[in-house]
Every structure is written in structure tokens, then in C-alpha cells.
CSV table of C-alpha atoms in Angstrom, one decimal:
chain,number,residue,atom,x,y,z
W,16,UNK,CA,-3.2,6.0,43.5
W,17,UNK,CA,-3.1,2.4,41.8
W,18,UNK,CA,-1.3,3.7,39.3
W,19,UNK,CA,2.0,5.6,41.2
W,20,UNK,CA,2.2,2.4,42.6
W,21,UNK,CA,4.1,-1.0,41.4
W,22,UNK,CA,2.0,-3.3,39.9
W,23,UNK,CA,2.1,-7.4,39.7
W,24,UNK,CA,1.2,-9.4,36.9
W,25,UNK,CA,-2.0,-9.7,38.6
W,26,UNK,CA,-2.6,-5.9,38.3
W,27,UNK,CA,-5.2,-6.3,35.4
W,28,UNK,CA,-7.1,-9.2,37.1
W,29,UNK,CA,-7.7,-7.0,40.3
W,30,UNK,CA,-9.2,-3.8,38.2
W,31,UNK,CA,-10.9,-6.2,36.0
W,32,UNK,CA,-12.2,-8.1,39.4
W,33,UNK,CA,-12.2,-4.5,41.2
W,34,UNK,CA,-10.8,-6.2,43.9
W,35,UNK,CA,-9.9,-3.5,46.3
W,36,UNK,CA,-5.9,-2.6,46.7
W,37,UNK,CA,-3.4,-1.4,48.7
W,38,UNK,CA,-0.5,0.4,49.3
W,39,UNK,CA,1.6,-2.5,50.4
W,40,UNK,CA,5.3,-1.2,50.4
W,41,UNK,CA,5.0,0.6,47.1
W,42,UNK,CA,3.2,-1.8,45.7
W,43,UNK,CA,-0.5,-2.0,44.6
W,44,UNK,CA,-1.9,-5.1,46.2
W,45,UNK,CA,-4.6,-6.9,48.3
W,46,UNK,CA,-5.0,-7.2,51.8
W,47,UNK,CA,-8.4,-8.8,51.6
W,48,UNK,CA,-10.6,-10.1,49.3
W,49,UNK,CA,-13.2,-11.4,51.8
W,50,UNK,CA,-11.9,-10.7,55.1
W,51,UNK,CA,-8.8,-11.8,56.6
W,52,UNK,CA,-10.2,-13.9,59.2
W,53,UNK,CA,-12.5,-16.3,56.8
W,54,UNK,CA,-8.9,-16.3,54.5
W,55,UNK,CA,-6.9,-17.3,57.2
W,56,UNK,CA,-9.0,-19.9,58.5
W,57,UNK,CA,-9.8,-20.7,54.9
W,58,UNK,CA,-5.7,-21.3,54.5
W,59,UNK,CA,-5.7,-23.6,57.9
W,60,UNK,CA,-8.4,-25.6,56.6
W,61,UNK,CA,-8.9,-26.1,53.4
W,62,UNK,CA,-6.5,-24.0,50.9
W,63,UNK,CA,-5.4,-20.2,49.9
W,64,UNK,CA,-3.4,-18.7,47.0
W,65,UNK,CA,-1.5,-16.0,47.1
W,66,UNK,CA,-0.2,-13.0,44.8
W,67,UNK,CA,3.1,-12.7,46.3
W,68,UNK,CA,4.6,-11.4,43.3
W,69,UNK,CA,6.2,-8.5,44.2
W,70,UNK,CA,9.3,-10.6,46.1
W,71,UNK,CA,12.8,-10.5,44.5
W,72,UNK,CA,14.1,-13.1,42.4
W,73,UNK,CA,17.8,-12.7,41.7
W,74,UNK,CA,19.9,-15.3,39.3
W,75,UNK,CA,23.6,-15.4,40.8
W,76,UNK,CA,25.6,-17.9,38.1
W,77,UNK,CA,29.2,-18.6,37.4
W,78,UNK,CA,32.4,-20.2,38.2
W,79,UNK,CA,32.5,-18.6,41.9
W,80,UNK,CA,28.6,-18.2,42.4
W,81,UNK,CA,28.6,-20.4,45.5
W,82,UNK,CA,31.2,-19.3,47.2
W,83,UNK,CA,30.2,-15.3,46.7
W,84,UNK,CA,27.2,-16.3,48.4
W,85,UNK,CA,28.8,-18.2,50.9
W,86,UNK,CA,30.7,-14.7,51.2
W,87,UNK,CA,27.4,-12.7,51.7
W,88,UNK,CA,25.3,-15.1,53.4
W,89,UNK,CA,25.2,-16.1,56.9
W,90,UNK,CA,24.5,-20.1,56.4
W,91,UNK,CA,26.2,-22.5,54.7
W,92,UNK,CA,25.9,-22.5,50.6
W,93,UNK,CA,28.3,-25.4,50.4
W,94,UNK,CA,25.8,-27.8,51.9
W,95,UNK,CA,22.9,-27.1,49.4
W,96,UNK,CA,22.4,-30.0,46.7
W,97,UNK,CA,21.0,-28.9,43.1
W,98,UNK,CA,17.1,-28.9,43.8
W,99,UNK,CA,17.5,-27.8,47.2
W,100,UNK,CA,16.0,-24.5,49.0
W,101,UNK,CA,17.8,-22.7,52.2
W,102,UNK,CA,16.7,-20.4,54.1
W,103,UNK,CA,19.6,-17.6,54.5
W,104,UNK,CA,20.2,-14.1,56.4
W,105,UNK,CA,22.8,-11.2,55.0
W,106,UNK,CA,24.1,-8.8,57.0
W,107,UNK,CA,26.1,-5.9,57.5
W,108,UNK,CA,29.6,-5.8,59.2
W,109,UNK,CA,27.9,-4.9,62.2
W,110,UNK,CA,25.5,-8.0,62.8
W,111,UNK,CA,22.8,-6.2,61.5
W,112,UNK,CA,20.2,-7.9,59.0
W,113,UNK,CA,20.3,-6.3,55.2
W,114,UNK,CA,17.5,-9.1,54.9
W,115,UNK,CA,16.4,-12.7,54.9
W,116,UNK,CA,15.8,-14.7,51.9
W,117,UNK,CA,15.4,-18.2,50.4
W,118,UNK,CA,18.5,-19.5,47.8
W,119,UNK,CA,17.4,-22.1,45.3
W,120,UNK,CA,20.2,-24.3,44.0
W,121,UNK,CA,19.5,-24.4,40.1
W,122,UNK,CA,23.0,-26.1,38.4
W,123,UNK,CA,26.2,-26.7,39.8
W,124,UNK,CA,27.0,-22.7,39.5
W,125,UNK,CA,23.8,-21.2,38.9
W,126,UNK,CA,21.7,-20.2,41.8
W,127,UNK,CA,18.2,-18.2,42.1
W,128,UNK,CA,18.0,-15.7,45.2
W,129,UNK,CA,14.4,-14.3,46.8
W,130,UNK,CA,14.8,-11.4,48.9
W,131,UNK,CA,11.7,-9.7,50.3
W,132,UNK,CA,9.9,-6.9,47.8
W,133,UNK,CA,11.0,-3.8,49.4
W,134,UNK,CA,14.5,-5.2,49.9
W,135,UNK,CA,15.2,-6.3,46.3
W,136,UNK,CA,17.2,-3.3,45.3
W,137,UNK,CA,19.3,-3.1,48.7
W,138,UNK,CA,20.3,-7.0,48.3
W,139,UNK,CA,20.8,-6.5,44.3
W,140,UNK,CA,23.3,-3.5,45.2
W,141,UNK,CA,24.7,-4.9,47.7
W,142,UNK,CA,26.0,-8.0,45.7
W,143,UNK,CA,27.1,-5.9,43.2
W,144,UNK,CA,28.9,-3.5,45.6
W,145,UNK,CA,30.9,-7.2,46.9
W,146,UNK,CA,30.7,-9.2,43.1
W,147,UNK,CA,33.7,-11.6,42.9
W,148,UNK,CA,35.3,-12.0,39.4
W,149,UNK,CA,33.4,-15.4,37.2
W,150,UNK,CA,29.8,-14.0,39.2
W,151,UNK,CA,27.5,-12.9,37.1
W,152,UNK,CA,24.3,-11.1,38.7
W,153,UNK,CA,20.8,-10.5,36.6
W,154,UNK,CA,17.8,-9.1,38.8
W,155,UNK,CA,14.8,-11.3,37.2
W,156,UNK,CA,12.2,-9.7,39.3
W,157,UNK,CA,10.3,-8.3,36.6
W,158,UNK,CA,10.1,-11.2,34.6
W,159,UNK,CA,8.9,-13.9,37.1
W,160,UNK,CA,5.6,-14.2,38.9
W,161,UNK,CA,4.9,-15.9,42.0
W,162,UNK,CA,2.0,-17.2,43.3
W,163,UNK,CA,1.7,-19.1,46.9
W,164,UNK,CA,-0.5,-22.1,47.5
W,165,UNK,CA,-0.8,-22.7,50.7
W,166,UNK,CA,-3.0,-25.0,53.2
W,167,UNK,CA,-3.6,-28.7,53.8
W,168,UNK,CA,-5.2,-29.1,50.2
W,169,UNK,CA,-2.7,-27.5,48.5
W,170,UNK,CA,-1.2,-31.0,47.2
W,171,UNK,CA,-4.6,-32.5,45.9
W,172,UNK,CA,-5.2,-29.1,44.0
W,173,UNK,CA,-2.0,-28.5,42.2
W,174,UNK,CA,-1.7,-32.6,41.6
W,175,UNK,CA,-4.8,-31.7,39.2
W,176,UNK,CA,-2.3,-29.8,36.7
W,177,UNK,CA,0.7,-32.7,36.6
W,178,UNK,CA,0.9,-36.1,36.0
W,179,UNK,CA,4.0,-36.5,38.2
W,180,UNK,CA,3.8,-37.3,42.2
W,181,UNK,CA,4.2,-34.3,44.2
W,182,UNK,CA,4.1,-36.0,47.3
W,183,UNK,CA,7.8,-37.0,46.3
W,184,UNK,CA,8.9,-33.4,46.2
W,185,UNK,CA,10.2,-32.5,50.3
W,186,UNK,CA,9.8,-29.6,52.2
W,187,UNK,CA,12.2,-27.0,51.0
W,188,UNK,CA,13.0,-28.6,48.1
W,189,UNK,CA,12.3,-27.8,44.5
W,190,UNK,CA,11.4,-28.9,41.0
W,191,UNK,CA,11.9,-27.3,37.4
W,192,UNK,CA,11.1,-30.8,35.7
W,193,UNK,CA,7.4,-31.1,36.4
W,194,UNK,CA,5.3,-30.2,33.8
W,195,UNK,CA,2.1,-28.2,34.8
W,196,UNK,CA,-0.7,-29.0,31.6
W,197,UNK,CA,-0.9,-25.4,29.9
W,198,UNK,CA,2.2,-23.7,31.3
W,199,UNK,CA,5.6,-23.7,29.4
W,200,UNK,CA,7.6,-23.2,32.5
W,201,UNK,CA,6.7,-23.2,36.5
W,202,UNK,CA,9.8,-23.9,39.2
W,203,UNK,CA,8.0,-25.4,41.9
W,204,UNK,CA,8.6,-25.5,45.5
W,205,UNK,CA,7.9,-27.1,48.7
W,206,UNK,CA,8.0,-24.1,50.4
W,207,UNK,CA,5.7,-21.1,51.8
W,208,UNK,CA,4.9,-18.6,55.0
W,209,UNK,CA,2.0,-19.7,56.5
W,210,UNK,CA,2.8,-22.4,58.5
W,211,UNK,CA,0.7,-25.1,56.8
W,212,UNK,CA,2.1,-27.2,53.7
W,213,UNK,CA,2.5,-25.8,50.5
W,214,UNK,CA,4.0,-24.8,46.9
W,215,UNK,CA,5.3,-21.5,46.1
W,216,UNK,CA,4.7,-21.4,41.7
W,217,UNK,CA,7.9,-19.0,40.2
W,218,UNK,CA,6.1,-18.7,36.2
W,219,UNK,CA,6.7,-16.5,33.8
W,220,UNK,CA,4.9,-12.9,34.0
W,221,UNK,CA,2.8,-12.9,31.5
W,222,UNK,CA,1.4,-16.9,32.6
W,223,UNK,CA,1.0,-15.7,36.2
W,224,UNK,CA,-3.2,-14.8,35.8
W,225,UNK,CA,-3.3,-17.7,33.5
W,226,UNK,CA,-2.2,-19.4,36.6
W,227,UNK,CA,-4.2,-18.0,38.8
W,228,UNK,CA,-7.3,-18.8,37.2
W,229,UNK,CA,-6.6,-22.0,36.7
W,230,UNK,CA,-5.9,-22.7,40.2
W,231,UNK,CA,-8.4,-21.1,41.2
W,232,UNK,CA,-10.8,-23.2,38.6
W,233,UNK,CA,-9.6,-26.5,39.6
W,234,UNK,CA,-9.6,-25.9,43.4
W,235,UNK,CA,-13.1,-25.1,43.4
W,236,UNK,CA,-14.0,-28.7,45.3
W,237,UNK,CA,-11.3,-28.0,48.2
W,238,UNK,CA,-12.8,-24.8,48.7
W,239,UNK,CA,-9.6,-22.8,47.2
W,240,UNK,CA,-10.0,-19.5,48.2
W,241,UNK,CA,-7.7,-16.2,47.1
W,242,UNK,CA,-6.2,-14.6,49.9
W,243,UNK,CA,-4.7,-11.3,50.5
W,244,UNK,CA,-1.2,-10.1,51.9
W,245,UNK,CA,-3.2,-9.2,55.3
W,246,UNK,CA,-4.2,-13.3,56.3
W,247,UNK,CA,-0.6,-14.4,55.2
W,248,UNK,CA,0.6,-12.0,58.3
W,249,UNK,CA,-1.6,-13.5,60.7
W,250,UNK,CA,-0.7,-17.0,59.7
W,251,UNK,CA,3.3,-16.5,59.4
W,252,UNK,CA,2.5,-14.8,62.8
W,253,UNK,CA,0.8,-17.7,64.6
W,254,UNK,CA,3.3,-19.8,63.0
W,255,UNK,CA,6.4,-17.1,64.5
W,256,UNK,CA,7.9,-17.2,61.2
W,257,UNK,CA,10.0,-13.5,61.3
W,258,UNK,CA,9.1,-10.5,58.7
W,259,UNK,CA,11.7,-8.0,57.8
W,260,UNK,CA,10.9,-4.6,59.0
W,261,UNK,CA,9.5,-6.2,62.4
W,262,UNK,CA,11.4,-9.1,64.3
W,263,UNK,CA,14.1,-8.1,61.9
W,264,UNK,CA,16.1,-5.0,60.5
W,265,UNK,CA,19.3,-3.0,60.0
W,266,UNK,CA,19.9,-2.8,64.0
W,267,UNK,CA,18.3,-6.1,64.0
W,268,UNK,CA,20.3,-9.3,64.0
W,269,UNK,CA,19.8,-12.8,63.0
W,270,UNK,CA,20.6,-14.1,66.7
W,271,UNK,CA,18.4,-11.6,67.8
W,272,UNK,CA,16.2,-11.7,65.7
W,273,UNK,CA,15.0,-15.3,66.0
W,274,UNK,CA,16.3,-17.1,62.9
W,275,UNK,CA,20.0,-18.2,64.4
W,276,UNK,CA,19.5,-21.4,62.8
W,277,UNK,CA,20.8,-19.7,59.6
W,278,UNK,CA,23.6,-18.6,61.3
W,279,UNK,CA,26.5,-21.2,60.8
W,280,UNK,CA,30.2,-18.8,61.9
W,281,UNK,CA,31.7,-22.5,61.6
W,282,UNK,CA,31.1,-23.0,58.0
W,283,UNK,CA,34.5,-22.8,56.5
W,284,UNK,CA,34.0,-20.1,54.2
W,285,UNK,CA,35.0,-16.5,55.7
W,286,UNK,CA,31.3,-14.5,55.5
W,287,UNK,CA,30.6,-10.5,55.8
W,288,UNK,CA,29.7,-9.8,59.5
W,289,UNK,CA,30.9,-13.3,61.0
W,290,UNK,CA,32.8,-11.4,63.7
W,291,UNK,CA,29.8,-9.4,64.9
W,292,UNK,CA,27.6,-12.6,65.1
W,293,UNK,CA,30.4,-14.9,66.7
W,294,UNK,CA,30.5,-12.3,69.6
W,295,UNK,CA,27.0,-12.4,69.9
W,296,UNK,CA,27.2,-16.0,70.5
W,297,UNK,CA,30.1,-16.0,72.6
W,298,UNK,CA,29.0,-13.4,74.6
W,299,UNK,CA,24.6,-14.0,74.4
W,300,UNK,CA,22.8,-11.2,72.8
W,301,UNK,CA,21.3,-8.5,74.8
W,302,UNK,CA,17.8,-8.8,73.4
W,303,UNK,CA,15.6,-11.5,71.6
W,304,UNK,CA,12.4,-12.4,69.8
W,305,UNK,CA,10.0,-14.0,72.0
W,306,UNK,CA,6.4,-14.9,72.5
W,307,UNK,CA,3.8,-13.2,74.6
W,308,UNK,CA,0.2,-14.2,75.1
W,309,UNK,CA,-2.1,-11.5,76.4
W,310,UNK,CA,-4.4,-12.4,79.4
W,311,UNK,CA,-5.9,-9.1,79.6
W,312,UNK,CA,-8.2,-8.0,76.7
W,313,UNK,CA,-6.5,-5.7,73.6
W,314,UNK,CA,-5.0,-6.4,70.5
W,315,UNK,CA,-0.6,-5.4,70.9
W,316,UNK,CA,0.8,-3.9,67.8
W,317,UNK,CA,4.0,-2.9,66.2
W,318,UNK,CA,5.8,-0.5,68.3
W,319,UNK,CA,3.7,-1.3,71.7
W,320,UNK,CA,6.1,-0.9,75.0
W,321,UNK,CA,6.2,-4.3,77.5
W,322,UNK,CA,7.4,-3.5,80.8
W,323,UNK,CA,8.1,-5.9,83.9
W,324,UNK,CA,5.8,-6.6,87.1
W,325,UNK,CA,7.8,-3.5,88.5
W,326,UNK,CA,7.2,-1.1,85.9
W,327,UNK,CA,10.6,-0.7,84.1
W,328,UNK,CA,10.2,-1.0,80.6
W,329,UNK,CA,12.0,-4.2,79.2
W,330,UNK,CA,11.5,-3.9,74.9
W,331,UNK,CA,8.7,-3.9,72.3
W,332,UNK,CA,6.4,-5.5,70.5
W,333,UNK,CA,7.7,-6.7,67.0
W,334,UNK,CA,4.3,-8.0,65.7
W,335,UNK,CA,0.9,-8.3,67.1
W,336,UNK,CA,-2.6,-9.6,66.6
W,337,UNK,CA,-5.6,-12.1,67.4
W,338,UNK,CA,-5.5,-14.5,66.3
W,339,UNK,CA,-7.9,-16.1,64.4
W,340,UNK,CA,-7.3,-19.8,65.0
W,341,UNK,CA,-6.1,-19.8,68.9
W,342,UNK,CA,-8.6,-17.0,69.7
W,343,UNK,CA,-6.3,-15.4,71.7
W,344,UNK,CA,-4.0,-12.0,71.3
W,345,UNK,CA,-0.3,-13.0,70.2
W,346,UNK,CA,2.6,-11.4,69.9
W,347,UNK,CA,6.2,-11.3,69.0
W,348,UNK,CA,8.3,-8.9,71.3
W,349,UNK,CA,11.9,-8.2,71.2
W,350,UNK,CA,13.0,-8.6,75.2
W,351,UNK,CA,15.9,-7.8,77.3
W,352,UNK,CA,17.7,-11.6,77.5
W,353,UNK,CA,17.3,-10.8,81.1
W,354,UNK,CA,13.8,-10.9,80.9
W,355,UNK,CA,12.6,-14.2,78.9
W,356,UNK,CA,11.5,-16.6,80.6
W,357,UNK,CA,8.5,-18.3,80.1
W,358,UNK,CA,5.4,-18.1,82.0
W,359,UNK,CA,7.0,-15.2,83.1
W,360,UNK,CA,4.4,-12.2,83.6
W,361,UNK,CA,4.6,-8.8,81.9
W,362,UNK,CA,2.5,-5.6,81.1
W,363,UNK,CA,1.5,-4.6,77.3
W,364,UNK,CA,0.7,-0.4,77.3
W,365,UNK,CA,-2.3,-0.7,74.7
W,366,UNK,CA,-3.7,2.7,74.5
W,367,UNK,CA,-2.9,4.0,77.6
W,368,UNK,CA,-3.7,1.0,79.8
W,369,UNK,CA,-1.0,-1.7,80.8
W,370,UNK,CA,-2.9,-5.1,79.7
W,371,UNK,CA,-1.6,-7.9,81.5
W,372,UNK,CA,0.6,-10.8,79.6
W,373,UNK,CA,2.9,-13.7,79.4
W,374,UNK,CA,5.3,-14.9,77.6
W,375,UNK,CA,5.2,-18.5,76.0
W,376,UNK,CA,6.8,-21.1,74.3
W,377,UNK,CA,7.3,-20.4,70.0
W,378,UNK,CA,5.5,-21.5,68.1
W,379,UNK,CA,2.3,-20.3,68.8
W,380,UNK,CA,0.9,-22.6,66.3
W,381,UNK,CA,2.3,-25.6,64.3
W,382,UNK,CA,0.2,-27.4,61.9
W,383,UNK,CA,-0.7,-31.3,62.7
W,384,UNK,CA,1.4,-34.0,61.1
């Protein structure tokens, strides 16, 4: 089956390893190595890296790059600084999401876009189907690797491999100047999906095991650990960071969707799907992402009904586990707007039974300062 499947760079190091994989959207990858709970408290604690290879990278360059992403993009291009990272939504006409994704401000026209795995074709078409003249688009995907380093250690470790201070280097920012010992070329950034601090490593495919290993080699004292796709759920969970295909989709929008912050109608470019979202704003969305805490025992997955203290059915859960550093079952639900307020009580149908919840306060989890 491994083989109908898309590989990563890291394909030869799991059969070599025979580290067991996955269908993971098409793609032939790890959810565990050990077992997701000793990886995600592994990540909280100590340190975790990541395959997260299969994501999108997409160069956008030219005379009119920034403002054809300003055109496609629901937040505000203009204000990103060379060595800057934004977080970003597109969307249809309609509102509703094609996908988030993170923009990396390379040169004064040169840009690097990372849409989520599955969605890298939809997003590449889709620029091409709205490419302004002086834009030029190349899909880098299979060229780069990525690999994720993520957890309270993840400074000390990679400040092993570079003589320069990465404690200068912000949160969502990004470097292409350091120099990591034995690697030609690495972008690093400040960035990740787990909630804790971290680097996210764009190298070049064939250095991405190299990589790896030597992570993995010089984190031994921090307890380093590899980590699988299924721990990076549960942490971007607890830390109610959205995932595409859940708390967000084609009938899904940003507003909705919990990630209005990258929404910005008043930026002064004209963007696809403005209209839809300044509506939604004017008018309050019908339905939004919020938290819910079980009380009763069961775990609430994708898909699972919430209904109101009378019965009436008032949305569905979005994402759902326990979770591994509270203890408790969490959830992200999207809610009739009519029916968000916190503490307020609701009813989870887990196999048959209506388990007993609340909603709370997002996050669920942020990491101490």
C-alpha cells in the first residue's frame, strides 16, 4: 500500500527503520512511533520533531507578487517586512475557505506560500486560474523538505548546529542567513502547530534525513523524541489551533471558522470574497468554532451532534479528543451564534448516549511564558 501512496523524503528512513505508516491524506506517513500520548507529552516537555513534509511550498515572485496575493488572500500582504511570516486564509467568492496557509516574505517581490498537503494543488490552480501579468508561480513542493521542531528545548537543540543566536529570531519570523554546520541551505522559522515554541526547517529534499538524523543525534540530552502526525493533532488541538477539513472547509469560513484575525476587509487592496466576509461581520455569522469540555465520560469525535439542555440539536463537533496534558475530553464544535456562551451546558451524542458538556474559554491550553 506504501507504495500507491506519496512518499516524503523520509520514505527510505521509515522502511529502513520499519517504522509503521499510514495513509495520511494520500500520503504514506507516521502517526506514531511510540505512542501518541508519550509523543505529545514528550513535545510539552522536553522536545519533538516532525516529518511534515508533505505541506505545499509555492514560490510567488515578480513585479506584482504582493499585490496578487493581496488579491487572493484574506490579510494584509502589504504589512509583511522581508523575513516576516503571516498567517493568511483564501477563499472563494462565497466566504468559504479554499484553505489556510503561512506566506513568508523572501525579497522585495519574491514570496514563499505553504498551503496544507492535500490542498497544494487546489491553491496552485487557483492562483493560476487568477495570475496577474509580472507574477510568476513555481510549485516547489517536491523539491523542499520540512521538518518541525517543536517543544520547550527546541532552541538549546537546534542552537547545537549554528553559531548564530537564535534566540534573536521572533515568533513568526524567519531566517535564510543562518548557517546550520553540514547543510548547504535550511530557511528557518519561528513558527510551528503545537502550541509550544519552535522551528519549522524548509531544506532541500535530498538533506531532509540528513537532517533528521542529526537532530535527532544532537538532541539526545533533551530527550528529542520523533513524533508522528497523530501527537501534532492532539497538541494543535489543546492549543485550538484550526485544521482544514475540520474547524475549516469550502462551506467553512474564516469568521466562522475561528481564525478572523486574518481577515482584514479594510486593507486597501480589493481581495476575492471581501463582500461575503464584510457581511459576515456586519451582520455576525450564524455559526462559530468554540470550545467544549466534557463532564460526562467519552471521547467526542469529528462529526459527533451537540444539542441544548432541551434537546434541539445546535451543531457539531469539529475535532475531538483527550487530552493528554489536561486529562480531560476537549473539543472544538462549530455552534449556532445563538448558542455560545460559556459555561453554558450542552449534550455530546457519543454512541448513542448524550454525555454531558460545557463550553469554555479557547485556548484550552497555552504554554507558560
Amino acid at each position: 500500500m506504501d507504495n500507491e501512496l506519496k512518499q516524503t523524503p523520509l520514505f527510505g528512513y521509515y522502511k529502513k527503520n520499519t517504522v509503521k505508516l499510514m495513509d495520511f491524506g494520500g500520503w504514506a506517513l507516521p502517526i506514531q512511533f511510540s505512542s501518541i500520548a508519550e509523543e505529545h507529552k514528550g513535545v510539552r516537555m522536553n522536545a519533538g520533531l516532525f516529518d511534515v513534509s508533505h505541506m505545499g511550498e509555492i514560490v510567488v515572485s515578480g513585479k506584482n507578487a504582493g499585490k496578487f496575493l493581496d488579491y487572493v488572500l484574506t490579510n494584509d500582504i502589504s504589512k509583511v517586512t522581508i523575513g516576516q511570516a503571516q498567517y493568511n486564509a483564501m477563499v472563494y467568492e462565497n466566504g468559504g475557505t479554499i484553505d489556510d496557509l503561512i506566506i513568508f516574505k523572501l525579497k522585495d517581490q519574491e514570496y514563499l506560500v505553504t498551503p496544507n498537503a492535500s490542498n497544494s494543488d487546489k491553491v496552485f490552480q487557483w492562483m493560476n486560474e487568477h495570475k496577474m501579468e509580472d507574477v510568476v508561480l513555481e510549485n516547489k513542493s517536491n523539491d523542499i523538505g520540512l521538518l518541525a521542531l517543536q517543544g520547550p528545548y527546541a532552541e538549546q537543540i537546534l542552537q547545537k548546529l549554528t553559531d548564530d543566536n537564535l534566540s534573536k529570531l521572533k515568533s513568526f519570523h524567519f531566517s535564510q542567513q543562518i548557517t546550520l554546520k553540514g547543510f548547504s541551505s535550511v530557511l528557518i522559522s519561528r513558527t510551528g502547530y503545537t502550541g509550544e515554541d519552535g522551528f519549522e526547517l524548509y531544506v532541500k529534499a535530498k538533506e531532509t534525513e540528513k537532517l533528521w538524523n542529526t537532530l535527532l543525534e544532537k538532541g539526545k540530552e533533551e530527550k528529542l523524541q520523533p513524533c508522528g502526525l497523530g501527537a501534532r493533532d492532539t497538541l494543535r488541538l489543546e492549543a485550538s489551533l484550526s485544521l482544514y477539513g475540520n474547524e475549516l472547509s469550502d462551506e467553512i469560513t474564516p469568521l466562522q471558522g475561528g481564525i478572523g484575525f486574518a481577515v482584514k476587509t479594510k486593507k486597501e487592496a480589493e481581495f476575492i470574497g471581501k463582500t461575503a466576509l464584510e457581511n459576515q461581520l456586519k451582520d455576525g455569522v450564524d455559526k462559530k468554532i468554540k470550545g467544549i469540555q466534557l463532564i460526562g465520560k467519552g471521547i467526542p469525535r469529528h462529526g459527533y451532534s451537540v444539542f441544548d439542555e432541551t434537546g434541539s440539536k445546535i451543531g457539531v463537533v469539529t475535532s475531538g479528543t483527550k487530552s493528554p496534558t489536561l486529562g480531560n475530553s476537549i473539543a472544538l464544535a462549530l455552534l449556532s451564534s445563538k448558542e455560545t456562551e460559556i459555561g453554558k451546558t450542552v449534550k455530546i451524542e457519543i454512541r448513542n448516549k448524550l454525555v454531558e458538556a460545557e463550553i469554555v474559554a479557547l485556548p484550552f491550553y497555552k504554554k507558560k511564558k
